[in-house]
Amino acid sequence: MRMKTFAGMLAGLLAATTLQGCAGTAQIISVAQQQSLQSLPLFRKDGSPRFSLELACNGEFVACNTTQHAFERWASARGIDMQMVPADAISGHTDRRDAKPASSAPYRLAIEIAPLVVSSYNKVSIKGDDFQGGYTPPKVGYRATLYVFDVANGMQLREIPFHDEDVAKFKTDANVYLRAELADVIGNLDPRYRFR
């Protein structure tokens, strides 16, 4: 009887693990980058974050607004001190030894992100008596760089560039895709956080 119960529990655990992998966050940060981040104690043993966050968004207002809201929801839910900074405040200014800490957290994550939203379009060309046409579907994505700083000395510990792009369906709201992309970014940084 005990053996059947154990076998049933093991089968259930394997099924749950498999389903979690299927429904999990898409991996956008490489395995090497993940290992590099995991080598830093950015989270306490209880999973709570040990960092503050700076976010710089370089893009059109609507896309940056969506980006800001996604990161604010994450920061609020996880108790992360977050501030928006100008688009050029991070790149080129990675020596942060003179920066005053925004919180008592020992690390500062700075993310510079450029959301990409490309509308669909139809193309028609005429060559002599021949008409040619084509359709290019909409694309949604981003290019981003994550910087990790040691607050105590301002030294940059990591610089991790990443990007993703998705082809959207015809006549679909681009923000739906952008929110999904951002959920993957945040899920890669903080695997314990789940969007609702």
PDB file of C-alpha atoms in Angstrom:
ATOM      1  CA  MET A   1       0.000   0.000   0.000  1.00  0.00           C
ATOM      2  CA  ARG A   2       2.790   2.392   0.921  1.00  0.00           C
ATOM      3  CA  MET A   3       4.603   1.601  -2.329  1.00  0.00           C
ATOM      4  CA  LYS A   4       1.500   2.460  -4.382  1.00  0.00           C
ATOM      5  CA  THR A   5       1.045   5.726  -2.465  1.00  0.00           C
ATOM      6  CA  PHE A   6       4.703   6.656  -3.004  1.00  0.00           C
ATOM      7  CA  ALA A   7       4.507   5.752  -6.701  1.00  0.00           C
ATOM      8  CA  GLY A   8       1.330   7.830  -7.061  1.00  0.00           C
ATOM      9  CA  MET A   9       2.937  10.811  -5.334  1.00  0.00           C
ATOM     10  CA  LEU A  10       6.047  10.517  -7.520  1.00  0.00           C
ATOM     11  CA  ALA A  11       3.937  10.358 -10.692  1.00  0.00           C
ATOM     12  CA  GLY A  12       1.957  13.406  -9.564  1.00  0.00           C
ATOM     13  CA  LEU A  13       5.158  15.310  -8.804  1.00  0.00           C
ATOM     14  CA  LEU A  14       6.626  14.478 -12.215  1.00  0.00           C
ATOM     15  CA  ALA A  15       3.406  15.526 -13.963  1.00  0.00           C
ATOM     16  CA  ALA A  16       3.312  18.818 -12.044  1.00  0.00           C
ATOM     17  CA  THR A  17       6.969  19.503 -12.860  1.00  0.00           C
ATOM     18  CA  THR A  18       6.351  18.809 -16.543  1.00  0.00           C
ATOM     19  CA  LEU A  19       3.303  21.080 -16.635  1.00  0.00           C
ATOM     20  CA  GLN A  20       5.165  23.825 -14.807  1.00  0.00           C
ATOM     21  CA  GLY A  21       7.917  23.660 -17.444  1.00  0.00           C
ATOM     22  CA  CYS A  22       5.347  23.967 -20.226  1.00  0.00           C
ATOM     23  CA  ALA A  23       3.507  26.877 -18.673  1.00  0.00           C
ATOM     24  CA  GLY A  24       6.655  28.516 -17.281  1.00  0.00           C
ATOM     25  CA  THR A  25       8.458  31.652 -18.243  1.00  0.00           C
ATOM     26  CA  ALA A  26      10.278  31.689 -21.574  1.00  0.00           C
ATOM     27  CA  GLN A  27      14.025  31.783 -21.078  1.00  0.00           C
ATOM     28  CA  ILE A  28      15.348  35.017 -22.557  1.00  0.00           C
ATOM     29  CA  ILE A  29      18.535  35.243 -20.522  1.00  0.00           C
ATOM     30  CA  SER A  30      21.035  32.549 -21.507  1.00  0.00           C
ATOM     31  CA  VAL A  31      22.035  29.781 -19.116  1.00  0.00           C
ATOM     32  CA  ALA A  32      25.473  31.363 -18.688  1.00  0.00           C
ATOM     33  CA  GLN A  33      23.878  34.730 -17.909  1.00  0.00           C
ATOM     34  CA  GLN A  34      21.482  33.068 -15.432  1.00  0.00           C
ATOM     35  CA  GLN A  35      24.413  31.377 -13.686  1.00  0.00           C
ATOM     36  CA  SER A  36      26.287  34.686 -13.600  1.00  0.00           C
ATOM     37  CA  LEU A  37      23.315  36.378 -11.902  1.00  0.00           C
ATOM     38  CA  GLN A  38      22.745  33.460  -9.532  1.00  0.00           C
ATOM     39  CA  SER A  39      26.349  33.723  -8.351  1.00  0.00           C
ATOM     40  CA  LEU A  40      25.368  37.058  -6.760  1.00  0.00           C
ATOM     41  CA  PRO A  41      23.217  36.902  -3.611  1.00  0.00           C
ATOM     42  CA  LEU A  42      20.470  39.113  -5.089  1.00  0.00           C
ATOM     43  CA  PHE A  43      17.847  37.251  -3.034  1.00  0.00           C
ATOM     44  CA  ARG A  44      17.784  36.187   0.607  1.00  0.00           C
ATOM     45  CA  LYS A  45      17.222  32.547   1.525  1.00  0.00           C
ATOM     46  CA  ASP A  46      13.518  33.308   1.974  1.00  0.00           C
ATOM     47  CA  GLY A  47      13.402  34.617  -1.612  1.00  0.00           C
ATOM     48  CA  SER A  48      13.064  38.298  -0.748  1.00  0.00           C
ATOM     49  CA  PRO A  49      15.078  40.682  -2.957  1.00  0.00           C
ATOM     50  CA  ARG A  50      18.285  42.385  -1.819  1.00  0.00           C
ATOM     51  CA  PHE A  51      18.346  45.091  -4.487  1.00  0.00           C
ATOM     52  CA  SER A  52      16.820  48.354  -5.575  1.00  0.00           C
ATOM     53  CA  LEU A  53      15.867  48.976  -9.199  1.00  0.00           C
ATOM     54  CA  GLU A  54      16.428  51.773 -11.680  1.00  0.00           C
ATOM     55  CA  LEU A  55      14.533  51.603 -14.961  1.00  0.00           C
ATOM     56  CA  ALA A  56      15.304  53.676 -18.040  1.00  0.00           C
ATOM     57  CA  CYS A  57      12.969  53.332 -21.004  1.00  0.00           C
ATOM     58  CA  ASN A  58      13.817  54.626 -24.449  1.00  0.00           C
ATOM     59  CA  GLY A  59      10.829  54.403 -26.770  1.00  0.00           C
ATOM     60  CA  GLU A  60       7.435  55.782 -27.605  1.00  0.00           C
ATOM     61  CA  PHE A  61       5.251  56.911 -24.713  1.00  0.00           C
ATOM     62  CA  VAL A  62       2.677  54.096 -24.822  1.00  0.00           C
ATOM     63  CA  ALA A  63       5.310  51.334 -24.950  1.00  0.00           C
ATOM     64  CA  CYS A  64       7.340  52.936 -22.145  1.00  0.00           C
ATOM     65  CA  ASN A  65       4.187  53.455 -20.100  1.00  0.00           C
ATOM     66  CA  THR A  66       3.334  49.744 -20.425  1.00  0.00           C
ATOM     67  CA  THR A  67       6.939  48.872 -19.514  1.00  0.00           C
ATOM     68  CA  GLN A  68       6.941  51.146 -16.476  1.00  0.00           C
ATOM     69  CA  HIS A  69       3.646  49.703 -15.179  1.00  0.00           C
ATOM     70  CA  ALA A  70       4.884  46.108 -15.527  1.00  0.00           C
ATOM     71  CA  PHE A  71       8.034  46.842 -13.531  1.00  0.00           C
ATOM     72  CA  GLU A  72       6.127  48.916 -10.950  1.00  0.00           C
ATOM     73  CA  ARG A  73       3.710  46.016 -10.331  1.00  0.00           C
ATOM     74  CA  TRP A  74       6.661  43.679  -9.800  1.00  0.00           C
ATOM     75  CA  ALA A  75       8.487  46.145  -7.527  1.00  0.00           C
ATOM     76  CA  SER A  76       5.354  46.790  -5.475  1.00  0.00           C
ATOM     77  CA  ALA A  77       4.532  43.096  -5.081  1.00  0.00           C
ATOM     78  CA  ARG A  78       8.087  42.180  -4.082  1.00  0.00           C
ATOM     79  CA  GLY A  79       8.949  45.221  -1.931  1.00  0.00           C
ATOM     80  CA  ILE A  80      11.640  46.546  -4.283  1.00  0.00           C
ATOM     81  CA  ASP A  81      12.564  50.238  -4.161  1.00  0.00           C
ATOM     82  CA  MET A  82      12.198  51.355  -7.784  1.00  0.00           C
ATOM     83  CA  GLN A  83      12.750  54.611  -9.572  1.00  0.00           C
ATOM     84  CA  MET A  84      12.444  55.674 -13.184  1.00  0.00           C
ATOM     85  CA  VAL A  85      15.510  57.441 -14.547  1.00  0.00           C
ATOM     86  CA  PRO A  86      16.089  59.318 -17.828  1.00  0.00           C
ATOM     87  CA  ALA A  87      16.812  57.182 -20.886  1.00  0.00           C
ATOM     88  CA  ASP A  88      20.486  58.198 -20.998  1.00  0.00           C
ATOM     89  CA  ALA A  89      21.094  57.968 -17.245  1.00  0.00           C
ATOM     90  CA  ILE A  90      22.447  54.414 -17.275  1.00  0.00           C
ATOM     91  CA  SER A  91      24.457  53.637 -20.410  1.00  0.00           C
ATOM     92  CA  GLY A  92      27.725  55.503 -20.485  1.00  0.00           C
ATOM     93  CA  HIS A  93      27.371  56.241 -16.773  1.00  0.00           C
ATOM     94  CA  THR A  94      28.051  52.805 -15.344  1.00  0.00           C
ATOM     95  CA  ASP A  95      30.712  53.990 -12.885  1.00  0.00           C
ATOM     96  CA  ARG A  96      28.394  54.644  -9.931  1.00  0.00           C
ATOM     97  CA  ARG A  97      30.894  55.059  -7.097  1.00  0.00           C
ATOM     98  CA  ASP A  98      29.628  58.578  -6.352  1.00  0.00           C
ATOM     99  CA  ALA A  99      25.928  57.642  -6.558  1.00  0.00           C
ATOM    100  CA  LYS A 100      23.951  57.877  -3.344  1.00  0.00           C
ATOM    101  CA  PRO A 101      22.113  54.638  -2.543  1.00  0.00           C
ATOM    102  CA  ALA A 102      18.338  54.793  -3.097  1.00  0.00           C
ATOM    103  CA  SER A 103      17.773  52.181  -0.393  1.00  0.00           C
ATOM    104  CA  SER A 104      19.610  50.079   2.155  1.00  0.00           C
ATOM    105  CA  ALA A 105      19.735  47.141  -0.279  1.00  0.00           C
ATOM    106  CA  PRO A 106      23.299  45.982  -1.018  1.00  0.00           C
ATOM    107  CA  TYR A 107      22.741  45.774  -4.798  1.00  0.00           C
ATOM    108  CA  ARG A 108      21.289  48.072  -7.430  1.00  0.00           C
ATOM    109  CA  LEU A 109      19.840  46.671 -10.630  1.00  0.00           C
ATOM    110  CA  ALA A 110      19.656  49.126 -13.502  1.00  0.00           C
ATOM    111  CA  ILE A 111      17.733  48.167 -16.616  1.00  0.00           C
ATOM    112  CA  GLU A 112      17.889  50.130 -19.828  1.00  0.00           C
ATOM    113  CA  ILE A 113      15.129  48.972 -22.154  1.00  0.00           C
ATOM    114  CA  ALA A 114      13.954  50.020 -25.591  1.00  0.00           C
ATOM    115  CA  PRO A 115      10.544  48.548 -26.442  1.00  0.00           C
ATOM    116  CA  LEU A 116      10.010  47.826 -30.126  1.00  0.00           C
ATOM    117  CA  VAL A 117       6.595  48.021 -31.747  1.00  0.00           C
ATOM    118  CA  VAL A 118       6.539  47.838 -35.555  1.00  0.00           C
ATOM    119  CA  SER A 119       3.153  48.159 -37.238  1.00  0.00           C
ATOM    120  CA  SER A 120       2.065  45.825 -39.986  1.00  0.00           C
ATOM    121  CA  TYR A 121       2.072  47.181 -43.489  1.00  0.00           C
ATOM    122  CA  ASN A 122       1.137  46.266 -47.023  1.00  0.00           C
ATOM    123  CA  LYS A 123       3.586  46.799 -49.835  1.00  0.00           C
ATOM    124  CA  VAL A 124       2.586  47.250 -53.424  1.00  0.00           C
ATOM    125  CA  SER A 125       5.068  47.726 -56.232  1.00  0.00           C
ATOM    126  CA  ILE A 126       4.590  48.146 -59.957  1.00  0.00           C
ATOM    127  CA  LYS A 127       7.119  46.819 -62.423  1.00  0.00           C
ATOM    128  CA  GLY A 128       5.975  47.580 -65.921  1.00  0.00           C
ATOM    129  CA  ASP A 129       2.542  45.978 -66.267  1.00  0.00           C
ATOM    130  CA  ASP A 130       3.101  43.709 -63.259  1.00  0.00           C
ATOM    131  CA  PHE A 131       1.679  44.464 -59.792  1.00  0.00           C
ATOM    132  CA  GLN A 132       3.405  42.863 -56.827  1.00  0.00           C
ATOM    133  CA  GLY A 133       2.310  43.041 -53.234  1.00  0.00           C
ATOM    134  CA  GLY A 134       3.012  41.643 -49.863  1.00  0.00           C
ATOM    135  CA  TYR A 135       2.068  41.874 -46.233  1.00  0.00           C
ATOM    136  CA  THR A 136       4.458  42.316 -43.333  1.00  0.00           C
ATOM    137  CA  PRO A 137       2.926  41.379 -39.959  1.00  0.00           C
ATOM    138  CA  PRO A 138       3.382  43.537 -36.844  1.00  0.00           C
ATOM    139  CA  LYS A 139       6.341  42.879 -34.542  1.00  0.00           C
ATOM    140  CA  VAL A 140       6.681  43.506 -30.832  1.00  0.00           C
ATOM    141  CA  GLY A 141       9.811  43.142 -28.739  1.00  0.00           C
ATOM    142  CA  TYR A 142      12.585  44.984 -26.936  1.00  0.00           C
ATOM    143  CA  ARG A 143      16.321  45.397 -26.562  1.00  0.00           C
ATOM    144  CA  ALA A 144      17.606  45.699 -23.027  1.00  0.00           C
ATOM    145  CA  THR A 145      20.720  45.731 -20.904  1.00  0.00           C
ATOM    146  CA  LEU A 146      20.793  44.802 -17.240  1.00  0.00           C
ATOM    147  CA  TYR A 147      23.510  46.248 -15.021  1.00  0.00           C
ATOM    148  CA  VAL A 148      24.168  45.082 -11.470  1.00  0.00           C
ATOM    149  CA  PHE A 149      26.045  47.376  -9.088  1.00  0.00           C
ATOM    150  CA  ASP A 150      27.487  46.837  -5.629  1.00  0.00           C
ATOM    151  CA  VAL A 151      25.978  49.708  -3.621  1.00  0.00           C
ATOM    152  CA  ALA A 152      28.821  49.764  -1.077  1.00  0.00           C
ATOM    153  CA  ASN A 153      31.499  50.711  -3.598  1.00  0.00           C
ATOM    154  CA  GLY A 154      29.490  51.584  -6.724  1.00  0.00           C
ATOM    155  CA  MET A 155      31.330  49.001  -8.818  1.00  0.00           C
ATOM    156  CA  GLN A 156      29.579  47.413 -11.768  1.00  0.00           C
ATOM    157  CA  LEU A 157      29.397  43.661 -11.193  1.00  0.00           C
ATOM    158  CA  ARG A 158      27.454  42.514 -14.264  1.00  0.00           C
ATOM    159  CA  GLU A 159      26.374  43.784 -17.667  1.00  0.00           C
ATOM    160  CA  ILE A 160      23.917  41.509 -19.426  1.00  0.00           C
ATOM    161  CA  PRO A 161      22.368  42.451 -22.776  1.00  0.00           C
ATOM    162  CA  PHE A 162      19.262  40.593 -23.924  1.00  0.00           C
ATOM    163  CA  HIS A 163      16.452  40.986 -26.414  1.00  0.00           C
ATOM    164  CA  ASP A 164      13.396  39.301 -27.794  1.00  0.00           C
ATOM    165  CA  GLU A 165      10.930  39.869 -30.608  1.00  0.00           C
ATOM    166  CA  ASP A 166       7.595  38.304 -31.471  1.00  0.00           C
ATOM    167  CA  VAL A 167       5.465  38.459 -34.591  1.00  0.00           C
ATOM    168  CA  ALA A 168       1.988  39.559 -33.573  1.00  0.00           C
ATOM    169  CA  LYS A 169      -1.271  38.343 -35.031  1.00  0.00           C
ATOM    170  CA  PHE A 170      -3.202  40.531 -37.449  1.00  0.00           C
ATOM    171  CA  LYS A 171      -5.272  43.261 -35.722  1.00  0.00           C
ATOM    172  CA  THR A 172      -4.055  42.352 -32.228  1.00  0.00           C
ATOM    173  CA  ASP A 173      -3.240  44.925 -29.554  1.00  0.00           C
ATOM    174  CA  ALA A 174       0.554  45.278 -29.394  1.00  0.00           C
ATOM    175  CA  ASN A 175       0.419  45.895 -25.632  1.00  0.00           C
ATOM    176  CA  VAL A 176      -0.799  42.328 -25.070  1.00  0.00           C
ATOM    177  CA  TYR A 177       2.410  41.043 -26.666  1.00  0.00           C
ATOM    178  CA  LEU A 178       4.597  43.641 -24.950  1.00  0.00           C
ATOM    179  CA  ARG A 179       3.171  42.752 -21.529  1.00  0.00           C
ATOM    180  CA  ALA A 180       3.904  39.072 -22.212  1.00  0.00           C
ATOM    181  CA  GLU A 181       7.476  39.928 -23.240  1.00  0.00           C
ATOM    182  CA  LEU A 182       7.961  42.000 -20.065  1.00  0.00           C
ATOM    183  CA  ALA A 183       6.524  39.195 -17.919  1.00  0.00           C
ATOM    184  CA  ASP A 184       9.235  36.937 -19.353  1.00  0.00           C
ATOM    185  CA  VAL A 185      11.954  39.520 -18.572  1.00  0.00           C
ATOM    186  CA  ILE A 186      10.797  39.877 -14.961  1.00  0.00           C
ATOM    187  CA  GLY A 187      10.286  36.117 -14.623  1.00  0.00           C
ATOM    188  CA  ASN A 188      13.892  35.550 -15.705  1.00  0.00           C
ATOM    189  CA  LEU A 189      15.149  38.069 -13.129  1.00  0.00           C
ATOM    190  CA  ASP A 190      12.881  36.859 -10.329  1.00  0.00           C
ATOM    191  CA  PRO A 191      11.648  33.259 -10.880  1.00  0.00           C
ATOM    192  CA  ARG A 192       9.563  33.353  -7.678  1.00  0.00           C
ATOM    193  CA  TYR A 193       7.396  36.198  -8.971  1.00  0.00           C
ATOM    194  CA  ARG A 194       4.293  35.268 -10.933  1.00  0.00           C
ATOM    195  CA  PHE A 195       2.128  37.746 -12.825  1.00  0.00           C
ATOM    196  CA  ARG A 196      -1.585  37.602 -12.070  1.00  0.00           C
TER     197      ARG A 196
END
